[in-house]
JSON list of C-alpha atoms in Angstrom, two decimals:
[
{"chain": "V", "resi": 285, "resn": "MET", "atom": "CA", "xyz": [0.06, 0.13, 0.18]},
{"chain": "V", "resi": 286, "resn": "THR", "atom": "CA", "xyz": [1.31, 3.26, -0.75]},
{"chain": "V", "resi": 287, "resn": "THR", "atom": "CA", "xyz": [0.37, 6.90, 0.44]},
{"chain": "V", "resi": 288, "resn": "LYS", "atom": "CA", "xyz": [-1.07, 9.49, -1.82]},
{"chain": "V", "resi": 289, "resn": "LYS", "atom": "CA", "xyz": [0.83, 12.61, -1.64]},
{"chain": "V", "resi": 290, "resn": "VAL", "atom": "CA", "xyz": [-1.65, 15.61, -1.61]},
{"chain": "V", "resi": 291, "resn": "VAL", "atom": "CA", "xyz": [-0.02, 19.06, -1.93]},
{"chain": "V", "resi": 292, "resn": "THR", "atom": "CA", "xyz": [-2.52, 22.04, -1.81]},
{"chain": "V", "resi": 293, "resn": "VAL", "atom": "CA", "xyz": [-0.73, 25.41, -2.85]},
{"chain": "V", "resi": 294, "resn": "THR", "atom": "CA", "xyz": [-2.66, 28.64, -3.01]},
{"chain": "V", "resi": 295, "resn": "ASN", "atom": "CA", "xyz": [-1.98, 31.31, -5.97]},
{"chain": "V", "resi": 296, "resn": "GLY", "atom": "CA", "xyz": [-0.52, 33.52, -3.36]},
{"chain": "V", "resi": 297, "resn": "GLN", "atom": "CA", "xyz": [2.13, 31.06, -2.13]},
{"chain": "V", "resi": 298, "resn": "GLY", "atom": "CA", "xyz": [3.02, 30.11, -5.61]},
{"chain": "V", "resi": 299, "resn": "ALA", "atom": "CA", "xyz": [3.68, 33.86, -6.50]},
{"chain": "V", "resi": 300, "resn": "GLN", "atom": "CA", "xyz": [5.59, 34.23, -3.46]},
{"chain": "V", "resi": 301, "resn": "PHE", "atom": "CA", "xyz": [7.72, 30.94, -4.35]},
{"chain": "V", "resi": 302, "resn": "MET", "atom": "CA", "xyz": [8.65, 32.55, -7.91]},
{"chain": "V", "resi": 303, "resn": "GLN", "atom": "CA", "xyz": [9.34, 35.89, -6.14]},
{"chain": "V", "resi": 304, "resn": "MET", "atom": "CA", "xyz": [11.80, 34.10, -4.11]},
{"chain": "V", "resi": 305, "resn": "ALA", "atom": "CA", "xyz": [13.26, 32.22, -7.02]},
{"chain": "V", "resi": 306, "resn": "ARG", "atom": "CA", "xyz": [13.52, 35.12, -8.90]},
{"chain": "V", "resi": 307, "resn": "GLY", "atom": "CA", "xyz": [15.48, 37.22, -5.95]},
{"chain": "V", "resi": 308, "resn": "ASN", "atom": "CA", "xyz": [18.02, 34.29, -5.60]},
{"chain": "V", "resi": 309, "resn": "GLY", "atom": "CA", "xyz": [18.88, 34.59, -9.30]},
{"chain": "V", "resi": 310, "resn": "VAL", "atom": "CA", "xyz": [17.10, 31.44, -10.28]},
{"chain": "V", "resi": 311, "resn": "ASN", "atom": "CA", "xyz": [16.21, 31.93, -14.04]},
{"chain": "V", "resi": 312, "resn": "ARG", "atom": "CA", "xyz": [13.90, 29.75, -16.25]},
{"chain": "V", "resi": 313, "resn": "ALA", "atom": "CA", "xyz": [16.50, 27.39, -17.56]},
{"chain": "V", "resi": 314, "resn": "ARG", "atom": "CA", "xyz": [17.95, 26.70, -14.03]},
{"chain": "V", "resi": 315, "resn": "PHE", "atom": "CA", "xyz": [14.50, 26.13, -12.57]},
{"chain": "V", "resi": 316, "resn": "GLN", "atom": "CA", "xyz": [13.75, 23.72, -15.62]},
{"chain": "V", "resi": 317, "resn": "THR", "atom": "CA", "xyz": [16.75, 21.81, -14.57]},
{"chain": "V", "resi": 318, "resn": "ALA", "atom": "CA", "xyz": [15.93, 21.38, -11.17]},
{"chain": "V", "resi": 319, "resn": "LEU", "atom": "CA", "xyz": [12.66, 19.91, -12.27]},
{"chain": "V", "resi": 320, "resn": "ASP", "atom": "CA", "xyz": [14.06, 17.65, -14.78]},
{"chain": "V", "resi": 321, "resn": "ASP", "atom": "CA", "xyz": [16.86, 16.29, -12.65]},
{"chain": "V", "resi": 322, "resn": "GLY", "atom": "CA", "xyz": [14.80, 15.50, -9.77]},
{"chain": "V", "resi": 323, "resn": "THR", "atom": "CA", "xyz": [15.62, 18.26, -7.17]},
{"chain": "V", "resi": 324, "resn": "MET", "atom": "CA", "xyz": [12.39, 20.02, -7.13]},
{"chain": "V", "resi": 325, "resn": "GLY", "atom": "CA", "xyz": [10.97, 16.68, -6.74]},
{"chain": "V", "resi": 326, "resn": "ARG", "atom": "CA", "xyz": [13.11, 15.92, -3.44]},
{"chain": "V", "resi": 327, "resn": "VAL", "atom": "CA", "xyz": [12.36, 19.30, -1.94]},
{"chain": "V", "resi": 328, "resn": "LEU", "atom": "CA", "xyz": [8.46, 18.65, -2.22]},
{"chain": "V", "resi": 329, "resn": "ASP", "atom": "CA", "xyz": [9.05, 15.22, -0.66]},
{"chain": "V", "resi": 330, "resn": "GLY", "atom": "CA", "xyz": [10.67, 16.87, 2.18]},
{"chain": "V", "resi": 331, "resn": "ILE", "atom": "CA", "xyz": [7.96, 19.44, 2.50]},
{"chain": "V", "resi": 332, "resn": "TRP", "atom": "CA", "xyz": [5.15, 16.77, 2.25]},
{"chain": "V", "resi": 333, "resn": "ALA", "atom": "CA", "xyz": [6.99, 14.64, 5.06]},
{"chain": "V", "resi": 334, "resn": "GLY", "atom": "CA", "xyz": [7.77, 17.43, 7.31]},
{"chain": "V", "resi": 335, "resn": "LEU", "atom": "CA", "xyz": [11.29, 16.82, 7.08]},
{"chain": "V", "resi": 336, "resn": "PRO", "atom": "CA", "xyz": [14.30, 19.23, 7.22]},
{"chain": "V", "resi": 337, "resn": "ILE", "atom": "CA", "xyz": [15.43, 19.82, 3.54]},
{"chain": "V", "resi": 338, "resn": "THR", "atom": "CA", "xyz": [18.97, 19.17, 2.95]},
{"chain": "V", "resi": 339, "resn": "ILE", "atom": "CA", "xyz": [20.03, 19.39, -0.74]},
{"chain": "V", "resi": 340, "resn": "GLY", "atom": "CA", "xyz": [23.52, 18.14, 0.18]},
{"chain": "V", "resi": 341, "resn": "THR", "atom": "CA", "xyz": [27.00, 18.63, -1.71]},
{"chain": "V", "resi": 342, "resn": "PRO", "atom": "CA", "xyz": [26.38, 19.57, -5.40]},
{"chain": "V", "resi": 343, "resn": "ILE", "atom": "CA", "xyz": [27.46, 16.74, -7.78]},
{"chain": "V", "resi": 344, "resn": "ILE", "atom": "CA", "xyz": [29.75, 18.26, -10.61]},
{"chain": "V", "resi": 345, "resn": "PRO", "atom": "CA", "xyz": [30.94, 16.16, -13.45]},
{"chain": "V", "resi": 346, "resn": "PRO", "atom": "CA", "xyz": [35.09, 15.47, -13.45]},
{"chain": "V", "resi": 347, "resn": "PRO", "atom": "CA", "xyz": [37.08, 17.66, -15.71]},
{"chain": "V", "resi": 348, "resn": "GLY", "atom": "CA", "xyz": [36.25, 16.60, -19.19]},
{"chain": "V", "resi": 349, "resn": "GLY", "atom": "CA", "xyz": [33.25, 14.49, -18.21]},
{"chain": "V", "resi": 350, "resn": "ARG", "atom": "CA", "xyz": [29.21, 15.28, -18.07]},
{"chain": "V", "resi": 351, "resn": "PHE", "atom": "CA", "xyz": [26.57, 13.49, -16.38]},
{"chain": "V", "resi": 352, "resn": "HIS", "atom": "CA", "xyz": [22.80, 12.92, -16.98]},
{"chain": "V", "resi": 353, "resn": "ILE", "atom": "CA", "xyz": [20.03, 12.55, -14.59]},
{"chain": "V", "resi": 354, "resn": "LEU", "atom": "CA", "xyz": [17.01, 10.29, -15.03]},
{"chain": "V", "resi": 355, "resn": "THR", "atom": "CA", "xyz": [14.44, 8.24, -13.08]},
{"chain": "V", "resi": 356, "resn": "VAL", "atom": "CA", "xyz": [13.30, 4.67, -14.12]},
{"chain": "V", "resi": 357, "resn": "PRO", "atom": "CA", "xyz": [11.04, 2.26, -12.43]},
{"chain": "V", "resi": 358, "resn": "VAL", "atom": "CA", "xyz": [13.31, -0.88, -11.32]},
{"chain": "V", "resi": 359, "resn": "VAL", "atom": "CA", "xyz": [12.10, -4.15, -10.58]},
{"chain": "V", "resi": 360, "resn": "ARG", "atom": "CA", "xyz": [14.78, -5.46, -8.25]},
{"chain": "V", "resi": 361, "resn": "ASP", "atom": "CA", "xyz": [13.31, -9.02, -7.97]},
{"chain": "V", "resi": 362, "resn": "ARG", "atom": "CA", "xyz": [12.45, -9.64, -11.31]},
{"chain": "V", "resi": 363, "resn": "ASP", "atom": "CA", "xyz": [13.62, -13.04, -13.07]},
{"chain": "V", "resi": 364, "resn": "TRP", "atom": "CA", "xyz": [17.13, -12.37, -14.56]},
{"chain": "V", "resi": 365, "resn": "GLN", "atom": "CA", "xyz": [16.23, -13.68, -18.10]},
{"chain": "V", "resi": 366, "resn": "GLU", "atom": "CA", "xyz": [12.87, -11.63, -17.94]},
{"chain": "V", "resi": 367, "resn": "ALA", "atom": "CA", "xyz": [14.90, -8.43, -17.12]},
{"chain": "V", "resi": 368, "resn": "VAL", "atom": "CA", "xyz": [17.63, -9.09, -19.98]},
{"chain": "V", "resi": 369, "resn": "ASN", "atom": "CA", "xyz": [15.10, -9.68, -22.56]},
{"chain": "V", "resi": 370, "resn": "ALA", "atom": "CA", "xyz": [13.24, -6.29, -21.29]},
{"chain": "V", "resi": 371, "resn": "ALA", "atom": "CA", "xyz": [16.41, -4.38, -21.61]},
{"chain": "V", "resi": 372, "resn": "GLY", "atom": "CA", "xyz": [17.66, -5.77, -24.87]},
{"chain": "V", "resi": 373, "resn": "PRO", "atom": "CA", "xyz": [15.07, -7.42, -27.08]},
{"chain": "V", "resi": 374, "resn": "ASN", "atom": "CA", "xyz": [17.61, -7.88, -29.73]},
{"chain": "V", "resi": 375, "resn": "THR", "atom": "CA", "xyz": [20.10, -9.50, -27.23]},
{"chain": "V", "resi": 376, "resn": "PRO", "atom": "CA", "xyz": [21.58, -13.05, -29.33]},
{"chain": "V", "resi": 377, "resn": "ALA", "atom": "CA", "xyz": [20.79, -16.24, -27.18]},
{"chain": "V", "resi": 378, "resn": "ASP", "atom": "CA", "xyz": [24.44, -16.84, -27.08]},
{"chain": "V", "resi": 379, "resn": "TYR", "atom": "CA", "xyz": [25.74, -14.00, -25.23]},
{"chain": "V", "resi": 380, "resn": "ASN", "atom": "CA", "xyz": [27.60, -14.15, -21.77]},
{"chain": "V", "resi": 381, "resn": "VAL", "atom": "CA", "xyz": [24.96, -11.75, -19.95]},
{"chain": "V", "resi": 382, "resn": "HIS", "atom": "CA", "xyz": [22.56, -14.85, -19.74]},
{"chain": "V", "resi": 383, "resn": "LYS", "atom": "CA", "xyz": [25.01, -16.51, -17.85]},
{"chain": "V", "resi": 384, "resn": "VAL", "atom": "CA", "xyz": [25.72, -14.47, -14.72]},
{"chain": "V", "resi": 385, "resn": "GLY", "atom": "CA", "xyz": [22.18, -14.38, -13.02]},
{"chain": "V", "resi": 386, "resn": "ASP", "atom": "CA", "xyz": [23.40, -16.19, -10.40]},
{"chain": "V", "resi": 387, "resn": "GLN", "atom": "CA", "xyz": [25.75, -13.64, -9.23]},
{"chain": "V", "resi": 388, "resn": "TYR", "atom": "CA", "xyz": [22.80, -10.92, -8.98]},
{"chain": "V", "resi": 389, "resn": "LEU", "atom": "CA", "xyz": [20.18, -12.44, -7.31]},
{"chain": "V", "resi": 390, "resn": "PRO", "atom": "CA", "xyz": [16.61, -10.86, -7.00]},
{"chain": "V", "resi": 391, "resn": "GLU", "atom": "CA", "xyz": [16.27, -8.64, -4.05]},
{"chain": "V", "resi": 392, "resn": "GLY", "atom": "CA", "xyz": [13.29, -6.55, -2.66]},
{"chain": "V", "resi": 393, "resn": "GLY", "atom": "CA", "xyz": [12.82, -2.79, -2.85]},
{"chain": "V", "resi": 394, "resn": "SER", "atom": "CA", "xyz": [11.32, -2.44, -6.29]},
{"chain": "V", "resi": 395, "resn": "GLY", "atom": "CA", "xyz": [10.09, 1.27, -7.33]},
{"chain": "V", "resi": 396, "resn": "LYS", "atom": "CA", "xyz": [11.12, 4.32, -9.02]},
{"chain": "V", "resi": 397, "resn": "GLU", "atom": "CA", "xyz": [14.96, 5.21, -8.65]},
{"chain": "V", "resi": 398, "resn": "GLU", "atom": "CA", "xyz": [16.92, 8.11, -9.44]},
{"chain": "V", "resi": 399, "resn": "LEU", "atom": "CA", "xyz": [20.12, 7.23, -11.65]},
{"chain": "V", "resi": 400, "resn": "ILE", "atom": "CA", "xyz": [23.26, 9.23, -12.41]},
{"chain": "V", "resi": 401, "resn": "LEU", "atom": "CA", "xyz": [25.03, 8.58, -15.76]},
{"chain": "V", "resi": 402, "resn": "LEU", "atom": "CA", "xyz": [28.59, 9.58, -16.04]},
{"chain": "V", "resi": 403, "resn": "ASN", "atom": "CA", "xyz": [30.20, 9.88, -19.62]},
{"chain": "V", "resi": 404, "resn": "PHE", "atom": "CA", "xyz": [33.73, 10.91, -20.65]},
{"chain": "V", "resi": 405, "resn": "PRO", "atom": "CA", "xyz": [33.60, 12.68, -24.18]},
{"chain": "V", "resi": 406, "resn": "SER", "atom": "CA", "xyz": [37.11, 12.10, -24.61]},
{"chain": "V", "resi": 407, "resn": "GLY", "atom": "CA", "xyz": [37.28, 8.67, -23.28]},
{"chain": "V", "resi": 408, "resn": "GLY", "atom": "CA", "xyz": [37.43, 7.56, -19.49]},
{"chain": "V", "resi": 409, "resn": "SER", "atom": "CA", "xyz": [37.94, 4.57, -17.87]},
{"chain": "V", "resi": 410, "resn": "TRP", "atom": "CA", "xyz": [36.05, 2.11, -15.20]},
{"chain": "V", "resi": 411, "resn": "ASP", "atom": "CA", "xyz": [38.54, 3.36, -12.37]},
{"chain": "V", "resi": 412, "resn": "LYS", "atom": "CA", "xyz": [38.15, 6.94, -13.03]},
{"chain": "V", "resi": 413, "resn": "ALA", "atom": "CA", "xyz": [34.26, 6.33, -12.99]},
{"chain": "V", "resi": 414, "resn": "ILE", "atom": "CA", "xyz": [34.46, 4.41, -9.69]},
{"chain": "V", "resi": 415, "resn": "ALA", "atom": "CA", "xyz": [36.88, 7.19, -8.20]},
{"chain": "V", "resi": 416, "resn": "TRP", "atom": "CA", "xyz": [34.35, 10.15, -9.20]},
{"chain": "V", "resi": 417, "resn": "ALA", "atom": "CA", "xyz": [31.19, 8.42, -7.95]},
{"chain": "V", "resi": 418, "resn": "GLY", "atom": "CA", "xyz": [33.06, 7.44, -4.54]},
{"chain": "V", "resi": 419, "resn": "GLN", "atom": "CA", "xyz": [33.97, 11.16, -3.53]},
{"chain": "V", "resi": 420, "resn": "PHE", "atom": "CA", "xyz": [30.22, 11.99, -3.40]},
{"chain": "V", "resi": 421, "resn": "GLY", "atom": "CA", "xyz": [29.33, 8.81, -1.74]},
{"chain": "V", "resi": 422, "resn": "LEU", "atom": "CA", "xyz": [27.02, 7.60, -4.80]},
{"chain": "V", "resi": 423, "resn": "GLU", "atom": "CA", "xyz": [26.07, 3.69, -4.97]},
{"chain": "V", "resi": 424, "resn": "ARG", "atom": "CA", "xyz": [27.24, 1.46, -7.60]},
{"chain": "V", "resi": 425, "resn": "THR", "atom": "CA", "xyz": [24.40, 0.46, -10.17]},
{"chain": "V", "resi": 426, "resn": "VAL", "atom": "CA", "xyz": [23.62, -3.12, -10.42]},
{"chain": "V", "resi": 427, "resn": "PRO", "atom": "CA", "xyz": [22.49, -4.73, -13.65]},
{"chain": "V", "resi": 428, "resn": "ARG", "atom": "CA", "xyz": [18.83, -4.53, -13.09]},
{"chain": "V", "resi": 429, "resn": "GLN", "atom": "CA", "xyz": [19.16, -0.82, -12.75]},
{"chain": "V", "resi": 430, "resn": "VAL", "atom": "CA", "xyz": [20.52, -0.34, -15.96]},
{"chain": "V", "resi": 431, "resn": "PHE", "atom": "CA", "xyz": [18.33, -3.20, -17.47]},
{"chain": "V", "resi": 432, "resn": "ALA", "atom": "CA", "xyz": [15.48, -0.89, -16.57]},
{"chain": "V", "resi": 433, "resn": "ILE", "atom": "CA", "xyz": [17.18, 2.08, -18.40]},
{"chain": "V", "resi": 434, "resn": "GLY", "atom": "CA", "xyz": [17.13, -0.26, -21.66]},
{"chain": "V", "resi": 435, "resn": "GLU", "atom": "CA", "xyz": [13.44, -1.02, -21.15]},
{"chain": "V", "resi": 436, "resn": "HIS", "atom": "CA", "xyz": [12.10, 2.42, -20.23]},
{"chain": "V", "resi": 437, "resn": "LYS", "atom": "CA", "xyz": [14.35, 4.63, -22.40]},
{"chain": "V", "resi": 438, "resn": "PRO", "atom": "CA", "xyz": [14.47, 2.79, -25.74]},
{"chain": "V", "resi": 439, "resn": "LYS", "atom": "CA", "xyz": [15.50, 6.05, -27.55]},
{"chain": "V", "resi": 440, "resn": "LEU", "atom": "CA", "xyz": [17.99, 7.45, -25.01]},
{"chain": "V", "resi": 441, "resn": "HIS", "atom": "CA", "xyz": [20.81, 7.25, -27.37]},
{"chain": "V", "resi": 442, "resn": "GLU", "atom": "CA", "xyz": [18.88, 9.71, -29.68]},
{"chain": "V", "resi": 443, "resn": "LYS", "atom": "CA", "xyz": [18.35, 12.08, -26.73]},
{"chain": "V", "resi": 444, "resn": "LEU", "atom": "CA", "xyz": [22.04, 12.30, -25.66]},
{"chain": "V", "resi": 445, "resn": "GLY", "atom": "CA", "xyz": [23.30, 12.17, -29.44]},
{"chain": "V", "resi": 446, "resn": "LEU", "atom": "CA", "xyz": [25.35, 8.96, -29.33]},
{"chain": "V", "resi": 447, "resn": "ASN", "atom": "CA", "xyz": [24.79, 6.04, -31.59]},
{"chain": "V", "resi": 448, "resn": "PRO", "atom": "CA", "xyz": [25.95, 3.40, -31.12]},
{"chain": "V", "resi": 449, "resn": "MET", "atom": "CA", "xyz": [25.53, 4.00, -27.16]},
{"chain": "V", "resi": 450, "resn": "TYR", "atom": "CA", "xyz": [26.42, 1.72, -24.14]},
{"chain": "V", "resi": 451, "resn": "VAL", "atom": "CA", "xyz": [25.13, 1.95, -20.65]},
{"chain": "V", "resi": 452, "resn": "VAL", "atom": "CA", "xyz": [27.27, 0.01, -18.04]},
{"chain": "V", "resi": 453, "resn": "ALA", "atom": "CA", "xyz": [26.36, -1.22, -14.53]},
{"chain": "V", "resi": 454, "resn": "THR", "atom": "CA", "xyz": [29.04, -0.65, -12.10]},
{"chain": "V", "resi": 455, "resn": "GLU", "atom": "CA", "xyz": [28.68, -3.61, -9.74]},
{"chain": "V", "resi": 456, "resn": "GLU", "atom": "CA", "xyz": [30.97, -6.14, -11.41]},
{"chain": "V", "resi": 457, "resn": "CYS", "atom": "CA", "xyz": [31.13, -9.81, -11.32]},
{"chain": "V", "resi": 458, "resn": "SER", "atom": "CA", "xyz": [33.52, -12.49, -12.09]},
{"chain": "V", "resi": 459, "resn": "PHE", "atom": "CA", "xyz": [33.18, -14.61, -15.40]},
{"chain": "V", "resi": 460, "resn": "ASP", "atom": "CA", "xyz": [35.91, -17.19, -16.72]},
{"chain": "V", "resi": 461, "resn": "GLY", "atom": "CA", "xyz": [38.26, -15.48, -14.02]},
{"chain": "V", "resi": 462, "resn": "ASN", "atom": "CA", "xyz": [37.86, -11.92, -15.43]},
{"chain": "V", "resi": 463, "resn": "GLN", "atom": "CA", "xyz": [36.23, -9.10, -13.90]},
{"chain": "V", "resi": 464, "resn": "ARG", "atom": "CA", "xyz": [33.55, -8.39, -16.04]},
{"chain": "V", "resi": 465, "resn": "ALA", "atom": "CA", "xyz": [30.30, -6.03, -16.07]},
{"chain": "V", "resi": 466, "resn": "CYS", "atom": "CA", "xyz": [26.54, -5.84, -17.71]},
{"chain": "V", "resi": 467, "resn": "TYR", "atom": "CA", "xyz": [25.58, -3.35, -20.09]},
{"chain": "V", "resi": 468, "resn": "VAL", "atom": "CA", "xyz": [22.93, -2.29, -22.19]},
{"chain": "V", "resi": 469, "resn": "TRP", "atom": "CA", "xyz": [23.76, -1.08, -25.86]},
{"chain": "V", "resi": 470, "resn": "TRP", "atom": "CA", "xyz": [21.79, 1.24, -28.41]},
{"chain": "V", "resi": 471, "resn": "LEU", "atom": "CA", "xyz": [22.25, 1.01, -32.05]},
{"chain": "V", "resi": 472, "resn": "ASP", "atom": "CA", "xyz": [19.83, 2.73, -34.46]},
{"chain": "V", "resi": 473, "resn": "SER", "atom": "CA", "xyz": [16.31, 1.01, -33.68]},
{"chain": "V", "resi": 474, "resn": "GLU", "atom": "CA", "xyz": [18.03, -1.96, -31.62]},
{"chain": "V", "resi": 475, "resn": "ARG", "atom": "CA", "xyz": [18.83, -2.57, -28.13]},
{"chain": "V", "resi": 476, "resn": "GLY", "atom": "CA", "xyz": [20.58, -5.26, -26.36]},
{"chain": "V", "resi": 477, "resn": "ALA", "atom": "CA", "xyz": [22.45, -6.39, -23.58]},
{"chain": "V", "resi": 478, "resn": "ASP", "atom": "CA", "xyz": [25.90, -7.98, -22.79]},
{"chain": "V", "resi": 479, "resn": "LEU", "atom": "CA", "xyz": [28.95, -8.57, -20.52]},
{"chain": "V", "resi": 480, "resn": "ASP", "atom": "CA", "xyz": [32.44, -7.46, -21.38]},
{"chain": "V", "resi": 481, "resn": "TRP", "atom": "CA", "xyz": [35.67, -6.96, -19.35]},
{"chain": "V", "resi": 482, "resn": "VAL", "atom": "CA", "xyz": [35.56, -3.71, -17.19]},
{"chain": "V", "resi": 483, "resn": "SER", "atom": "CA", "xyz": [39.07, -2.93, -18.69]},
{"chain": "V", "resi": 484, "resn": "ARG", "atom": "CA", "xyz": [37.48, -2.10, -21.93]},
{"chain": "V", "resi": 485, "resn": "PHE", "atom": "CA", "xyz": [34.82, 0.33, -20.77]},
{"chain": "V", "resi": 486, "resn": "GLY", "atom": "CA", "xyz": [37.01, 3.39, -22.03]},
{"chain": "V", "resi": 487, "resn": "SER", "atom": "CA", "xyz": [35.31, 4.84, -25.04]},
{"chain": "V", "resi": 488, "resn": "SER", "atom": "CA", "xyz": [33.39, 8.17, -25.40]},
{"chain": "V", "resi": 489, "resn": "LEU", "atom": "CA", "xyz": [30.26, 5.83, -26.35]},
{"chain": "V", "resi": 490, "resn": "VAL", "atom": "CA", "xyz": [30.12, 4.55, -22.92]},
{"chain": "V", "resi": 491, "resn": "TRP", "atom": "CA", "xyz": [27.96, 5.82, -20.01]},
{"chain": "V", "resi": 492, "resn": "PHE", "atom": "CA", "xyz": [28.88, 4.39, -16.30]}
]
């Protein structure tokens, strides 16, 4: 069961909020960014719950990097093959991604999740991405989170202007004695999932 959030705001309160935003130098573009990246949603959640509102340390991209924030529904207790198929309907049956489900067992806590994707336009690396996330206390992504991106954002590569494009889950696994990670790929109208060595994720087409 979920609790429905009901927020009632008068016209006067709305005007006061807009005046405060303008007084603090928040222009239309910055306000839209706060709506898009979930900042405004977190503020409203705090108001609704009667909690102290703390935005925290601003997350900034590393030198030469950029990030993209999105929210998707993640089903953490989903069957592995079902999750792979939903993420990548064009995944060949012989790809190794089908063989590592035992290392990512289903868990509870399904629901909408906010995910931060990191990209290095000039080329990065697994180690650089992990180090950047660590300084902000960000959690690593598990494959089912990345699979949810593939399932619910089938045209993400068009929005981000990369074709082909890859989104990598940062919770690695071991396969054939090597450190590997699952990922989702986009190419034109096709989308699939696969498994690769973490050392190979250095292309400018990769989002961690």
